[in-house]
Amino acid sequence: EDQVTQSPEALRLQEGESSSLNCSYTVSGLRGLFWYRQDPGKGPEFLFTLYSAGEEKEKERLKATLTKKESFLHITAPKPEDSATYLCAVQAEKDDKIIFGKGTRLHILP
Amino acid sequence: DAGVTQSPTHLIKTRGQQVTLRCSPKSGHDTVSWYQQALGQGPQFIFQYYEEEERQRGNFPDRFSGHQFPNYSSELNVNALLLGDSALYLCASSFVVLRHGYTFGSGTRLTVV
């Protein structure tokens, strides 16, 4: 069964303290892996799509990387406004369904 | 350019009642997907509509049904509401070839009492 597991569930960092969020996946044929940011009471906001192992994407303080089994979302020198839940999702080749993980709740302390 | 619009934003219903949620996709998008997100959980796929047909379905009972109209807007209907149906219901739109991720609406918060 296709599955997405994100860790840690929650992470508290001081402003400027860099770290990484992990997304492990099992899927029979990966069409794409997505990262989203979700603020409380809002819908997820698209960040990145990664298609193949070795691919990297960057946006401001965020950098997403992909291997054959997992993806990392690296956050460099975070600011309080980066506080949010970060969701990882995978799309399977066999049926195009997009499956989400439970997310990592990130809290950046000023 | 309007994004995905969902209505209503909040809704309170009684067990056993029926509810209809509505979604207008982003301009240029023709595919609508519906997700259920319980508190503290990731979104769970309900179903997807394309060309007015249900294209895919997740592991949800038949109480959950939907419709897509010729203008690509969509409705999610839930019959015989249970307390466990309380959640944030998200609508996501895309063009068939999904290269830039879904665009999500802000959701409808459904509370069943």
mmCIF file of C-alpha atoms in Angstrom:
data_model
loop_
_atom_site.group_PDB
_atom_site.id
_atom_site.type_symbol
_atom_site.label_atom_id
_atom_site.label_comp_id
_atom_site.label_asym_id
_atom_site.label_seq_id
_atom_site.Cartn_x
_atom_site.Cartn_y
_atom_site.Cartn_z
ATOM 1 C CA GLU A 1 0.000 0.000 0.000
ATOM 2 C CA ASP A 2 1.259 3.476 -0.876
ATOM 3 C CA GLN A 3 2.282 5.414 2.213
ATOM 4 C CA VAL A 4 3.791 8.734 3.276
ATOM 5 C CA THR A 5 5.401 9.229 6.698
ATOM 6 C CA GLN A 6 6.615 12.596 7.901
ATOM 7 C CA SER A 7 8.961 13.270 10.805
ATOM 8 C CA PRO A 8 9.189 14.817 13.241
ATOM 9 C CA GLU A 9 5.510 15.430 14.039
ATOM 10 C CA ALA A 10 6.420 18.775 15.586
ATOM 11 C CA LEU A 11 9.565 20.883 15.704
ATOM 12 C CA ARG A 12 10.406 24.011 17.674
ATOM 13 C CA LEU A 13 13.411 26.060 16.554
ATOM 14 C CA GLN A 14 14.923 29.352 17.530
ATOM 15 C CA GLU A 15 14.938 32.037 14.851
ATOM 16 C CA GLY A 16 17.999 31.452 12.669
ATOM 17 C CA GLU A 17 18.410 27.798 13.702
ATOM 18 C CA SER A 18 18.493 25.708 10.501
ATOM 19 C CA SER A 19 16.991 22.215 10.344
ATOM 20 C CA SER A 20 15.406 19.614 8.053
ATOM 21 C CA LEU A 21 12.019 17.946 7.808
ATOM 22 C CA ASN A 22 11.778 14.379 6.528
ATOM 23 C CA CYS A 23 9.243 12.695 4.254
ATOM 24 C CA SER A 24 9.614 8.947 3.733
ATOM 25 C CA TYR A 25 7.453 7.297 1.105
ATOM 26 C CA THR A 26 6.588 3.928 -0.342
ATOM 27 C CA VAL A 27 4.871 4.009 -3.700
ATOM 28 C CA SER A 28 4.897 1.698 -6.673
ATOM 29 C CA GLY A 29 6.177 4.140 -9.256
ATOM 30 C CA LEU A 30 6.542 7.774 -8.250
ATOM 31 C CA ARG A 31 5.062 10.310 -10.632
ATOM 32 C CA GLY A 32 5.826 13.264 -8.390
ATOM 33 C CA LEU A 33 6.413 14.395 -4.803
ATOM 34 C CA PHE A 34 4.904 17.635 -3.538
ATOM 35 C CA TRP A 35 5.572 19.913 -0.583
ATOM 36 C CA TYR A 36 2.876 22.216 0.763
ATOM 37 C CA ARG A 37 2.698 24.755 3.571
ATOM 38 C CA GLN A 38 -0.511 25.022 5.594
ATOM 39 C CA ASP A 39 -1.342 27.839 8.000
ATOM 40 C CA PRO A 40 -4.017 27.271 10.693
ATOM 41 C CA GLY A 41 -7.547 27.335 9.279
ATOM 42 C CA LYS A 42 -6.298 27.689 5.695
ATOM 43 C CA GLY A 43 -5.884 25.377 2.748
ATOM 44 C CA PRO A 44 -2.436 24.041 1.829
ATOM 45 C CA GLU A 45 -0.239 26.328 -0.272
ATOM 46 C CA PHE A 46 1.901 24.719 -2.978
ATOM 47 C CA LEU A 47 5.676 24.981 -2.508
ATOM 48 C CA PHE A 48 7.531 22.455 -4.707
ATOM 49 C CA THR A 49 7.187 19.505 -7.053
ATOM 50 C CA LEU A 50 10.039 16.989 -7.376
ATOM 51 C CA TYR A 51 9.986 14.288 -10.041
ATOM 52 C CA SER A 52 13.178 12.246 -9.855
ATOM 53 C CA ALA A 53 15.914 11.241 -7.420
ATOM 54 C CA GLY A 54 18.642 13.836 -7.178
ATOM 55 C CA GLU A 55 16.356 16.735 -8.029
ATOM 56 C CA GLU A 56 16.477 19.867 -5.850
ATOM 57 C CA LYS A 57 14.243 22.949 -5.722
ATOM 58 C CA GLU A 58 14.740 26.174 -3.761
ATOM 59 C CA LYS A 59 12.510 29.028 -2.702
ATOM 60 C CA GLU A 60 13.748 31.709 -0.314
ATOM 61 C CA ARG A 61 14.820 29.896 2.883
ATOM 62 C CA LEU A 62 13.445 26.516 1.768
ATOM 63 C CA LYS A 63 15.177 23.805 -0.216
ATOM 64 C CA ALA A 64 13.593 20.464 -1.124
ATOM 65 C CA THR A 65 15.578 17.387 -2.130
ATOM 66 C CA LEU A 66 14.515 13.922 -3.309
ATOM 67 C CA THR A 67 15.986 10.422 -3.120
ATOM 68 C CA LYS A 68 14.403 7.108 -4.121
ATOM 69 C CA LYS A 69 12.940 6.617 -0.649
ATOM 70 C CA GLU A 70 12.599 10.037 0.951
ATOM 71 C CA SER A 71 12.536 13.781 0.577
ATOM 72 C CA PHE A 72 13.919 16.473 2.823
ATOM 73 C CA LEU A 73 12.729 20.019 3.278
ATOM 74 C CA HIS A 74 15.677 22.039 4.514
ATOM 75 C CA ILE A 75 14.964 25.357 6.159
ATOM 76 C CA THR A 76 17.879 27.760 6.475
ATOM 77 C CA ALA A 77 17.929 30.567 9.059
ATOM 78 C CA PRO A 78 14.162 30.392 9.618
ATOM 79 C CA LYS A 79 12.064 33.346 10.704
ATOM 80 C CA PRO A 80 8.893 33.335 12.861
ATOM 81 C CA GLU A 81 6.770 33.756 9.726
ATOM 82 C CA ASP A 82 7.969 30.320 8.570
ATOM 83 C CA SER A 83 5.894 28.780 11.372
ATOM 84 C CA ALA A 84 3.302 26.508 9.777
ATOM 85 C CA THR A 85 2.488 22.860 9.114
ATOM 86 C CA TYR A 86 4.490 21.443 6.200
ATOM 87 C CA LEU A 87 2.790 18.659 4.252
ATOM 88 C CA CYS A 88 4.408 16.157 1.922
ATOM 89 C CA ALA A 89 2.384 14.315 -0.742
ATOM 90 C CA VAL A 90 3.193 11.705 -3.401
ATOM 91 C CA GLN A 91 1.477 10.921 -6.678
ATOM 92 C CA ALA A 92 1.586 7.318 -7.868
ATOM 93 C CA GLU A 93 2.054 6.416 -11.525
ATOM 94 C CA LYS A 94 -0.432 3.565 -11.408
ATOM 95 C CA ASP A 95 -3.517 5.638 -10.560
ATOM 96 C CA ASP A 96 -2.372 9.284 -10.243
ATOM 97 C CA LYS A 97 -3.817 9.470 -6.716
ATOM 98 C CA ILE A 98 -2.133 12.019 -4.470
ATOM 99 C CA ILE A 99 -1.537 10.806 -0.914
ATOM 100 C CA PHE A 100 -0.589 13.169 1.907
ATOM 101 C CA GLY A 101 1.436 12.618 5.033
ATOM 102 C CA LYS A 102 0.240 13.912 8.398
ATOM 103 C CA GLY A 103 2.559 16.888 8.275
ATOM 104 C CA THR A 104 5.230 18.456 10.473
ATOM 105 C CA ARG A 105 4.152 21.357 12.685
ATOM 106 C CA LEU A 106 7.029 23.843 12.668
ATOM 107 C CA HIS A 107 7.233 26.623 15.264
ATOM 108 C CA ILE A 108 9.957 29.249 15.017
ATOM 109 C CA LEU A 109 10.582 31.168 18.218
ATOM 110 C CA PRO A 110 11.707 34.831 17.950
ATOM 111 C CA ASP B 1 -6.980 35.881 -10.958
ATOM 112 C CA ALA B 2 -9.312 34.207 -8.465
ATOM 113 C CA GLY B 3 -8.028 31.053 -6.865
ATOM 114 C CA VAL B 4 -10.202 28.224 -5.629
ATOM 115 C CA THR B 5 -13.376 29.399 -3.924
ATOM 116 C CA GLN B 6 -15.265 27.258 -1.428
ATOM 117 C CA SER B 7 -18.585 27.875 0.273
ATOM 118 C CA PRO B 8 -19.703 28.008 2.944
ATOM 119 C CA THR B 9 -16.650 28.630 5.133
ATOM 120 C CA HIS B 10 -18.250 27.156 8.238
ATOM 121 C CA LEU B 11 -21.226 24.890 8.770
ATOM 122 C CA ILE B 12 -22.883 23.198 11.750
ATOM 123 C CA LYS B 13 -25.148 20.217 11.112
ATOM 124 C CA THR B 14 -26.953 17.633 13.222
ATOM 125 C CA ARG B 15 -26.273 13.898 13.023
ATOM 126 C CA GLY B 16 -28.333 12.258 10.296
ATOM 127 C CA GLN B 17 -28.681 15.411 8.220
ATOM 128 C CA GLN B 18 -27.340 15.937 4.731
ATOM 129 C CA VAL B 19 -24.879 18.628 3.609
ATOM 130 C CA THR B 20 -23.720 20.098 0.293
ATOM 131 C CA LEU B 21 -20.395 21.876 -0.058
ATOM 132 C CA ARG B 22 -19.462 23.900 -3.126
ATOM 133 C CA CYS B 23 -16.245 24.643 -4.975
ATOM 134 C CA SER B 24 -15.286 26.893 -7.889
ATOM 135 C CA PRO B 25 -11.898 25.955 -9.347
ATOM 136 C CA LYS B 26 -9.111 28.320 -10.310
ATOM 137 C CA SER B 27 -9.544 29.866 -13.735
ATOM 138 C CA GLY B 28 -8.110 27.547 -16.404
ATOM 139 C CA HIS B 29 -8.344 24.421 -14.251
ATOM 140 C CA ASP B 30 -10.631 21.572 -15.279
ATOM 141 C CA THR B 31 -10.088 18.955 -12.569
ATOM 142 C CA VAL B 32 -11.460 19.137 -9.034
ATOM 143 C CA SER B 33 -10.415 16.942 -6.125
ATOM 144 C CA TRP B 34 -11.966 16.804 -2.672
ATOM 145 C CA TYR B 35 -10.119 16.048 0.553
ATOM 146 C CA GLN B 36 -11.173 15.588 4.164
ATOM 147 C CA GLN B 37 -8.762 16.847 6.831
ATOM 148 C CA ALA B 38 -9.394 15.924 10.450
ATOM 149 C CA LEU B 39 -7.742 18.017 13.153
ATOM 150 C CA GLY B 40 -4.007 17.308 13.322
ATOM 151 C CA GLN B 41 -4.079 14.977 10.318
ATOM 152 C CA GLY B 42 -3.078 15.246 6.697
ATOM 153 C CA PRO B 43 -5.725 15.598 3.981
ATOM 154 C CA GLN B 44 -7.435 12.323 3.000
ATOM 155 C CA PHE B 45 -8.470 11.903 -0.655
ATOM 156 C CA ILE B 46 -12.230 11.564 -1.172
ATOM 157 C CA PHE B 47 -12.632 11.704 -4.967
ATOM 158 C CA GLN B 48 -11.679 13.548 -8.124
ATOM 159 C CA TYR B 49 -13.843 14.874 -10.950
ATOM 160 C CA TYR B 50 -12.845 15.504 -14.544
ATOM 161 C CA GLU B 51 -15.155 16.126 -17.501
ATOM 162 C CA GLU B 52 -18.148 15.823 -15.167
ATOM 163 C CA GLU B 53 -17.243 12.232 -14.271
ATOM 164 C CA GLU B 54 -15.831 10.770 -11.058
ATOM 165 C CA ARG B 55 -12.331 9.810 -12.158
ATOM 166 C CA GLN B 56 -10.945 8.345 -8.942
ATOM 167 C CA ARG B 57 -12.217 7.599 -5.458
ATOM 168 C CA GLY B 58 -10.565 7.138 -2.081
ATOM 169 C CA ASN B 59 -11.701 4.906 0.775
ATOM 170 C CA PHE B 60 -14.871 6.774 1.654
ATOM 171 C CA PRO B 61 -18.388 5.284 1.924
ATOM 172 C CA ASP B 62 -21.135 5.886 -0.596
ATOM 173 C CA ARG B 63 -22.603 8.515 1.761
ATOM 174 C CA PHE B 64 -20.029 10.781 0.142
ATOM 175 C CA SER B 65 -20.985 11.739 -3.399
ATOM 176 C CA GLY B 66 -20.170 14.541 -5.754
ATOM 177 C CA HIS B 67 -20.883 16.274 -8.969
ATOM 178 C CA GLN B 68 -19.037 18.433 -11.472
ATOM 179 C CA PHE B 69 -20.842 20.945 -13.645
ATOM 180 C CA PRO B 70 -20.036 22.034 -17.230
ATOM 181 C CA ASN B 71 -18.315 25.180 -15.884
ATOM 182 C CA TYR B 72 -15.968 22.863 -13.875
ATOM 183 C CA SER B 73 -17.405 23.845 -10.488
ATOM 184 C CA SER B 74 -18.152 20.993 -8.141
ATOM 185 C CA GLU B 75 -20.265 19.920 -5.199
ATOM 186 C CA LEU B 76 -19.574 17.456 -2.415
ATOM 187 C CA ASN B 77 -22.621 15.874 -0.796
ATOM 188 C CA VAL B 78 -22.567 13.931 2.441
ATOM 189 C CA ASN B 79 -25.675 12.040 3.562
ATOM 190 C CA ALA B 80 -26.597 10.664 6.990
ATOM 191 C CA LEU B 81 -23.946 12.735 8.762
ATOM 192 C CA LEU B 82 -21.960 11.150 11.579
ATOM 193 C CA LEU B 83 -20.031 12.893 14.348
ATOM 194 C CA GLY B 84 -16.856 11.545 12.729
ATOM 195 C CA ASP B 85 -17.573 13.529 9.580
ATOM 196 C CA SER B 86 -16.589 16.702 11.434
ATOM 197 C CA ALA B 87 -13.516 18.009 9.598
ATOM 198 C CA LEU B 88 -12.126 20.615 7.234
ATOM 199 C CA TYR B 89 -13.198 19.770 3.691
ATOM 200 C CA LEU B 90 -10.749 20.977 1.084
ATOM 201 C CA CYS B 91 -11.288 21.424 -2.601
ATOM 202 C CA ALA B 92 -8.263 21.381 -4.894
ATOM 203 C CA SER B 93 -8.171 22.210 -8.578
ATOM 204 C CA SER B 94 -5.649 21.483 -11.287
ATOM 205 C CA PHE B 95 -5.233 21.179 -14.998
ATOM 206 C CA VAL B 96 -5.258 17.511 -16.044
ATOM 207 C CA VAL B 97 -1.507 17.429 -16.510
ATOM 208 C CA LEU B 98 -0.460 18.091 -12.932
ATOM 209 C CA ARG B 99 2.883 19.872 -13.139
ATOM 210 C CA HIS B 100 2.557 22.637 -10.579
ATOM 211 C CA GLY B 101 0.652 20.967 -7.785
ATOM 212 C CA TYR B 102 -2.914 21.442 -6.783
ATOM 213 C CA THR B 103 -4.330 24.835 -5.894
ATOM 214 C CA PHE B 104 -6.355 24.460 -2.710
ATOM 215 C CA GLY B 105 -9.243 26.500 -1.430
ATOM 216 C CA SER B 106 -9.429 27.622 2.185
ATOM 217 C CA GLY B 107 -11.853 24.837 2.983
ATOM 218 C CA THR B 108 -15.228 24.395 4.631
ATOM 219 C CA ARG B 109 -15.163 23.640 8.355
ATOM 220 C CA LEU B 110 -17.991 21.154 8.997
ATOM 221 C CA THR B 111 -19.058 20.460 12.560
ATOM 222 C CA VAL B 112 -21.565 17.668 13.202
ATOM 223 C CA VAL B 113 -23.326 17.798 16.572
#
